[in-house]
Amino acid sequence: MEDNMKDIVDRAQLNWGQLPFDYLKTDAHLEYHFDGEKWDEGEVVEDDRISISMASTCLHYGQECFEGLKVFETKDGRVQTFRPQENARRMIRTAEKVMMVAPPEELFVEAVDRVVKLNTRFIPPYGSGASLYIRPLLLGVTGTVGIKPSKKYLFVVFATPVGPYFPTGLKPVKLWVEEEIDRAAPNGVGDAKLGGNYAAGLRAATAAKAKGYAEALYLDAREKKYVDELGAANFFGITKDGKYVTPQSPSILPSITNRSLQEIARDIGIPVEHRPIDVMELADFAEAGCVGTAAIITPVQSIHYRDHVWVYTGADEVGPITKKLYDTLTGIQTGDLEDKYGWTREISVD
Ligand SMILES: Cc1ncc(COP(=O)(O)O)c(C=O)c1O
């Protein structure tokens, strides 16, 4: 592949086109401390181990949350990220749900810029399909055995180069509708990006994979009647008359990518419905997809529910509306298309 980037002279020697969605240690991360009153300036740390009390509330009582966003190189060698302010706001909302203190929006966004500048060698080249994934992590670090909110917090931001979450990329995946295990309760914390939600989904995801499916698709926990989301992505369907339909539910994570996609869809003339989706309505969709930062847009080949198998597309096909949405979203993210929304944020890496 031709390397278009002029500025990154010592880019890491990695097989950029084949990167898994996994952790690879990079040059440095940032650690910001909240001492009970204020956040510090943040420290650059090369070692990827952190030092916290073994009695920290994050370890025992789940005061831990995170975010995930991506950084892309453009064709002309610029570096940009996608809507980092939205991730900052979501971390603030998540933190409120479990009585944590989140970093202010400006600190969060500045930390993203900073960690990218520390790890420019790991920004995948334009056209590789890979990106630099930024993982902001917030931990309650007061040592206590009592169940109470931490006073002190550690905000860690690291960067690691990744390929798509589903190794198939834009190739369709098969989903399994999970009925035994709930991911999140209706009035619980399913709409927050807390580590515990992901732990709760591990059994279902592992079982689905063992059966040959890419992921479990969860139903609402109250009635087991409506589609919620996947373990790490929102769900959408395209109706036969060309509408974009995506679940509304109190227990799913409000996806920034999904919200962006809804805006793009409306702008290109695709009507959007954000409403509960009865699981039996899955039978009627013409196309279906998974959407999120990590999943990007992953088309769904088929969904298995009880003794139904609903097929949307062949093993190597992508439905026309899904493809159009994918091209538009990734075009904006990688700078190939004009960003009329102001979603991208350029990071100067000189
Ligand atoms: C449970 C869950 N749903 C949806 C998403 C997609 O959200 P976003 O588009 O903001 O990355 C993610 C990934 O972040 C997720 O973990």
Coordinates of C-alpha atoms and ligand atoms in Angstrom, one line a residue:
M1 CA 0.0 0.0 0.0
E2 CA 1.2 3.5 -0.8
D3 CA 1.9 5.5 2.3
N4 CA 0.5 9.0 1.7
M5 CA 1.5 10.5 5.0
K6 CA 4.3 13.0 4.9
D7 CA 4.6 13.8 8.6
I8 CA 4.8 10.4 10.1
V9 CA 8.3 9.4 9.2
D10 CA 8.9 6.6 11.6
R11 CA 5.5 4.9 11.4
A12 CA 5.5 1.5 13.3
Q13 CA 6.1 -1.5 11.1
L14 CA 2.7 -3.3 11.5
N15 CA 0.6 -5.3 9.1
W16 CA -2.0 -2.4 9.0
G17 CA -4.5 -4.1 6.7
Q18 CA -4.7 -7.2 9.0
L19 CA -4.9 -5.6 12.5
P20 CA -7.3 -7.2 14.9
F21 CA -9.5 -5.2 17.3
D22 CA -7.1 -5.8 20.1
Y23 CA -4.7 -4.1 22.4
L24 CA -1.1 -3.4 21.4
K25 CA 1.1 -1.4 23.7
T26 CA 2.0 2.0 22.2
D27 CA 4.5 4.7 23.2
A28 CA 2.8 6.5 26.1
H29 CA -0.5 7.1 27.8
L30 CA -1.9 9.9 30.0
E31 CA -2.9 9.8 33.6
Y32 CA -5.0 12.6 35.2
H33 CA -5.7 12.5 38.9
F34 CA -8.7 14.0 40.7
D35 CA -7.8 14.5 44.4
G36 CA -11.3 15.1 45.7
E37 CA -11.3 18.7 44.6
K38 CA -9.7 19.2 41.3
W39 CA -8.1 17.5 38.3
D40 CA -4.4 17.8 37.8
E41 CA -2.5 18.6 34.5
G42 CA -2.1 15.0 33.5
E43 CA 1.1 13.0 33.3
V44 CA 2.7 11.3 30.4
V45 CA 3.5 7.7 31.3
E46 CA 5.4 5.1 29.2
D47 CA 4.8 2.0 31.3
D48 CA 1.4 0.6 30.5
R49 CA 0.8 -0.6 34.1
I50 CA -1.1 1.7 36.5
S51 CA -0.7 1.8 40.2
I52 CA -3.8 2.0 42.4
S53 CA -4.9 0.8 45.8
M54 CA -6.1 -2.8 45.8
A55 CA -9.1 -1.5 47.8
S56 CA -10.1 1.0 45.0
T57 CA -13.8 1.3 44.5
C58 CA -13.3 0.5 40.8
L59 CA -12.1 -3.0 41.6
H60 CA -14.8 -3.9 44.1
Y61 CA -17.9 -1.9 43.5
G62 CA -17.8 -1.2 39.8
Q63 CA -17.0 2.5 39.8
E64 CA -15.3 2.1 36.5
C65 CA -16.4 3.4 33.1
F66 CA -14.8 4.0 29.7
E67 CA -15.2 5.5 26.2
G68 CA -14.0 4.5 22.8
L69 CA -13.3 6.7 19.7
K70 CA -11.2 6.5 16.6
V71 CA -8.6 8.6 14.9
F72 CA -8.1 8.5 11.1
E73 CA -5.5 9.6 8.7
T74 CA -6.9 11.4 5.6
K75 CA -5.7 11.0 2.1
D76 CA -3.7 14.3 2.3
G77 CA -2.0 13.3 5.5
R78 CA -4.1 15.1 8.1
V79 CA -5.1 13.4 11.3
Q80 CA -8.7 13.7 12.6
T81 CA -11.0 12.2 15.1
F82 CA -14.8 11.9 15.2
R83 CA -17.0 13.8 17.6
P84 CA -14.8 13.5 20.7
Q85 CA -17.1 16.0 22.5
E86 CA -19.9 13.5 22.4
N87 CA -17.7 10.9 24.0
A88 CA -16.8 13.4 26.7
R89 CA -20.5 14.1 27.4
R90 CA -21.4 10.5 27.5
M91 CA -18.7 9.8 30.0
I92 CA -20.1 12.6 32.1
R93 CA -23.6 11.0 31.9
T94 CA -22.2 7.5 32.6
A95 CA -20.3 8.8 35.6
E96 CA -23.4 10.5 37.1
K97 CA -25.2 7.1 37.0
V98 CA -22.7 5.5 39.4
M99 CA -21.7 8.6 41.4
M100 CA -18.3 9.1 39.9
V101 CA -16.6 12.4 39.1
A102 CA -15.9 12.6 35.3
P103 CA -13.3 14.9 33.7
P104 CA -14.8 18.1 32.2
E105 CA -15.4 18.0 28.5
E106 CA -12.4 20.3 27.6
L107 CA -10.0 18.1 29.6
F108 CA -11.3 15.0 27.9
V109 CA -11.0 16.4 24.4
E110 CA -7.6 17.9 25.1
A111 CA -6.4 14.5 26.5
V112 CA -7.5 12.8 23.2
D113 CA -5.4 15.3 21.2
R114 CA -2.5 14.8 23.5
V115 CA -2.5 11.0 23.5
V116 CA -2.6 11.0 19.7
K117 CA 0.4 13.3 19.5
L118 CA 2.3 11.0 21.8
N119 CA 1.6 8.0 19.5
T120 CA 1.7 9.3 16.0
R121 CA 3.8 6.3 14.8
F122 CA 0.7 4.1 15.5
I123 CA -1.7 6.0 13.4
P124 CA -2.6 3.5 10.6
P125 CA -2.1 4.8 7.1
Y126 CA -5.0 6.1 5.0
G127 CA -6.7 3.4 3.1
S128 CA -5.7 0.5 5.4
G129 CA -9.1 0.2 7.0
A130 CA -7.5 0.5 10.4
S131 CA -7.6 3.4 12.8
L132 CA -6.0 4.5 16.1
Y133 CA -8.5 3.6 18.8
I134 CA -8.6 5.9 21.8
R135 CA -9.6 4.4 25.1
P136 CA -10.4 6.9 27.9
L137 CA -10.9 5.1 31.2
L138 CA -12.2 6.5 34.5
L139 CA -11.5 4.7 37.8
G140 CA -12.6 5.3 41.3
V141 CA -9.4 4.9 43.2
T142 CA -10.1 5.7 46.9
G143 CA -9.2 2.7 48.9
T144 CA -12.2 1.6 51.1
V145 CA -14.2 -1.5 51.9
G146 CA -17.4 0.4 52.5
I147 CA -19.8 0.8 49.7
K148 CA -19.7 4.5 49.0
P149 CA -18.5 6.7 46.1
S150 CA -14.8 7.2 45.7
K151 CA -13.4 10.6 46.5
K152 CA -10.4 10.2 44.2
Y153 CA -10.4 9.3 40.5
L154 CA -7.9 8.3 37.9
F155 CA -8.6 9.2 34.3
V156 CA -6.4 7.2 31.9
V157 CA -6.3 7.8 28.2
F158 CA -4.4 5.4 25.9
A159 CA -4.2 4.7 22.2
T160 CA -3.9 1.5 20.3
P161 CA -4.2 0.7 16.6
V162 CA -7.1 -1.5 15.6
G163 CA -8.9 -3.1 12.7
P164 CA -12.7 -3.5 12.6
Y165 CA -14.3 -5.1 15.7
F166 CA -15.9 -7.8 13.6
P167 CA -13.0 -9.4 11.7
T168 CA -15.2 -9.7 8.6
G169 CA -15.1 -5.9 8.1
L170 CA -17.8 -5.0 5.6
K171 CA -18.7 -8.7 5.1
P172 CA -22.0 -9.6 6.7
V173 CA -22.2 -11.4 10.1
K174 CA -24.7 -13.8 11.6
L175 CA -26.5 -12.9 14.8
W176 CA -28.1 -15.0 17.5
V177 CA -31.1 -13.6 19.4
E178 CA -30.3 -14.2 23.1
E179 CA -33.3 -15.1 25.3
E180 CA -31.7 -16.6 28.4
I181 CA -29.3 -13.9 29.5
D182 CA -30.1 -10.2 30.0
R183 CA -27.5 -7.6 29.2
A184 CA -29.1 -4.8 31.2
A185 CA -32.2 -4.0 33.3
P186 CA -34.7 -1.4 32.0
N187 CA -34.0 1.1 34.8
G188 CA -30.5 0.0 35.4
V189 CA -27.2 1.1 33.8
G190 CA -27.5 -0.4 30.3
D191 CA -27.4 3.1 28.8
A192 CA -24.1 3.8 30.4
K193 CA -20.7 2.7 29.3
L194 CA -19.8 0.8 32.5
G195 CA -17.5 -2.2 32.4
G196 CA -20.0 -4.3 34.3
N197 CA -22.4 -4.3 31.3
Y198 CA -19.7 -5.9 29.2
A199 CA -19.0 -8.5 31.9
A200 CA -22.7 -9.3 32.0
G201 CA -22.7 -10.0 28.3
L202 CA -19.7 -12.3 28.2
R203 CA -21.5 -15.6 28.7
A204 CA -24.1 -14.8 25.9
A205 CA -21.4 -13.6 23.5
T206 CA -19.1 -16.6 24.1
A207 CA -22.0 -19.0 23.7
A208 CA -23.2 -17.3 20.5
K209 CA -19.6 -17.4 19.1
A210 CA -19.3 -21.1 20.0
K211 CA -22.5 -21.7 17.9
G212 CA -20.9 -20.0 14.9
Y213 CA -22.5 -16.5 15.3
A214 CA -20.6 -13.3 15.4
E215 CA -22.5 -11.9 18.4
A216 CA -25.6 -12.1 20.6
L217 CA -28.5 -9.7 19.9
Y218 CA -30.2 -8.9 23.2
L219 CA -33.9 -8.4 23.8
D220 CA -35.5 -6.0 26.3
A221 CA -35.2 -7.6 29.8
R222 CA -38.8 -6.8 30.9
E223 CA -40.9 -8.4 28.2
K224 CA -38.3 -10.2 26.0
K225 CA -40.3 -8.9 23.1
Y226 CA -38.3 -5.9 21.7
V227 CA -34.9 -5.8 20.2
D228 CA -32.3 -4.0 22.3
E229 CA -28.7 -4.1 20.9
L230 CA -25.6 -6.2 20.6
G231 CA -22.9 -6.5 23.2
A232 CA -20.8 -3.7 21.7
A233 CA -23.0 -2.1 19.0
N234 CA -26.5 -0.8 18.3
F235 CA -28.7 -2.5 15.8
F236 CA -30.6 -1.1 12.8
G237 CA -32.9 -2.5 10.1
I238 CA -33.9 -1.2 6.7
T239 CA -37.5 -1.8 5.9
K240 CA -38.7 -3.0 2.5
D241 CA -39.9 0.5 1.7
G242 CA -36.4 2.0 2.6
K243 CA -36.7 3.3 6.1
Y244 CA -33.9 3.2 8.7
V245 CA -35.3 1.8 11.9
T246 CA -33.3 1.6 15.1
P247 CA -34.5 0.5 18.6
Q248 CA -35.5 2.9 21.3
S249 CA -35.0 1.4 24.7
P250 CA -33.9 2.6 28.1
S251 CA -31.3 -0.2 28.4
I252 CA -29.2 0.4 25.3
L253 CA -26.1 2.6 25.0
P254 CA -26.9 5.8 23.0
S255 CA -24.4 5.2 20.2
I256 CA -22.7 8.3 18.7
T257 CA -22.2 6.5 15.4
N258 CA -25.9 5.5 15.3
R259 CA -27.0 9.1 16.0
S260 CA -24.7 10.3 13.2
L261 CA -26.0 7.7 10.9
Q262 CA -29.6 8.8 11.5
E263 CA -28.7 12.3 10.6
I264 CA -26.9 11.2 7.5
A265 CA -29.9 9.0 6.5
R266 CA -32.3 11.8 6.8
D267 CA -30.1 14.1 4.8
I268 CA -29.9 11.6 1.9
G269 CA -33.6 11.1 1.9
I270 CA -33.9 7.9 4.0
P271 CA -36.7 8.3 6.6
V272 CA -35.7 7.4 10.1
E273 CA -37.7 5.7 12.8
H274 CA -36.3 5.5 16.3
R275 CA -38.8 3.3 18.2
P276 CA -39.2 -0.1 19.8
I277 CA -38.7 -2.9 17.4
D278 CA -40.8 -6.1 18.0
V279 CA -38.5 -9.1 17.6
M280 CA -40.9 -10.5 15.0
E281 CA -40.5 -7.4 12.9
L282 CA -37.0 -8.7 12.2
A283 CA -38.7 -11.0 9.7
D284 CA -39.7 -8.0 7.6
F285 CA -36.4 -6.1 7.2
A286 CA -34.8 -5.9 3.8
E287 CA -31.3 -5.1 5.3
A288 CA -29.9 -5.1 8.8
G289 CA -26.7 -3.9 10.4
C290 CA -24.7 -3.3 13.6
V291 CA -23.4 0.2 14.2
G292 CA -20.8 1.6 16.5
T293 CA -17.3 3.0 16.7
A294 CA -15.7 -0.4 16.8
A295 CA -18.2 -2.2 14.5
I296 CA -18.4 0.8 12.2
I297 CA -21.3 -0.5 10.1
T298 CA -21.3 -4.3 9.9
P299 CA -24.0 -5.7 7.7
V300 CA -26.1 -8.6 9.1
Q301 CA -26.4 -11.7 6.9
S302 CA -28.9 -13.5 9.0
I303 CA -30.6 -13.5 12.4
H304 CA -31.5 -16.7 14.3
Y305 CA -34.4 -16.5 16.7
R306 CA -36.0 -19.7 18.1
D307 CA -36.8 -21.7 15.0
H308 CA -36.6 -18.8 12.6
V309 CA -33.6 -17.8 10.5
W310 CA -34.2 -14.5 8.7
V311 CA -31.8 -13.9 5.9
Y312 CA -31.0 -10.4 4.7
T313 CA -28.1 -10.8 2.4
G314 CA -25.6 -13.3 0.9
A315 CA -22.3 -14.1 2.6
D316 CA -20.4 -11.6 0.4
E317 CA -23.1 -9.0 -0.3
V318 CA -24.0 -5.7 1.3
G319 CA -27.4 -4.2 0.9
P320 CA -27.6 -1.0 -1.1
I321 CA -28.7 1.3 1.7
T322 CA -26.3 -0.2 4.2
K323 CA -23.5 0.4 1.7
K324 CA -24.5 4.0 1.0
L325 CA -24.6 4.7 4.7
Y326 CA -21.2 3.0 5.2
D327 CA -19.6 4.9 2.4
T328 CA -20.9 8.3 3.6
L329 CA -20.0 7.7 7.3
T330 CA -16.5 6.4 6.6
G331 CA -16.0 9.0 3.9
I332 CA -16.6 11.8 6.5
Q333 CA -14.4 10.0 9.1
T334 CA -11.5 9.6 6.7
G335 CA -11.9 13.0 5.1
D336 CA -12.8 11.7 1.6
L337 CA -16.2 13.4 1.9
E338 CA -16.8 17.0 3.0
D339 CA -17.9 17.1 6.7
K340 CA -20.8 19.5 6.5
Y341 CA -21.8 18.6 10.0
G342 CA -18.6 19.7 11.7
W343 CA -18.2 16.3 13.3
T344 CA -14.5 15.8 12.7
R345 CA -11.8 17.4 14.7
E346 CA -8.3 17.8 13.2
I347 CA -5.4 17.0 15.4
S348 CA -2.1 18.7 14.6
V349 CA 0.6 16.1 14.8
D350 CA 3.5 18.3 13.5
Ligands
LIG1 C1 -23.0 -1.6 24.1 C2 -22.6 -0.7 23.0 N1 -23.6 -0.2 22.2 C3 -23.3 0.6 21.2 C4 -22.0 1.0 21.0 C5 -21.8 2.0 19.9 O1 -21.6 3.3 20.4 P1 -20.7 4.4 19.7 O2 -21.3 4.5 18.3 O3 -20.8 5.6 20.4 O4 -19.3 3.8 19.6 C6 -21.0 0.6 21.8 C7 -19.6 0.9 21.5 O5 -19.2 1.9 22.0 C8 -21.3 -0.3 22.8 O6 -20.3 -0.8 23.6

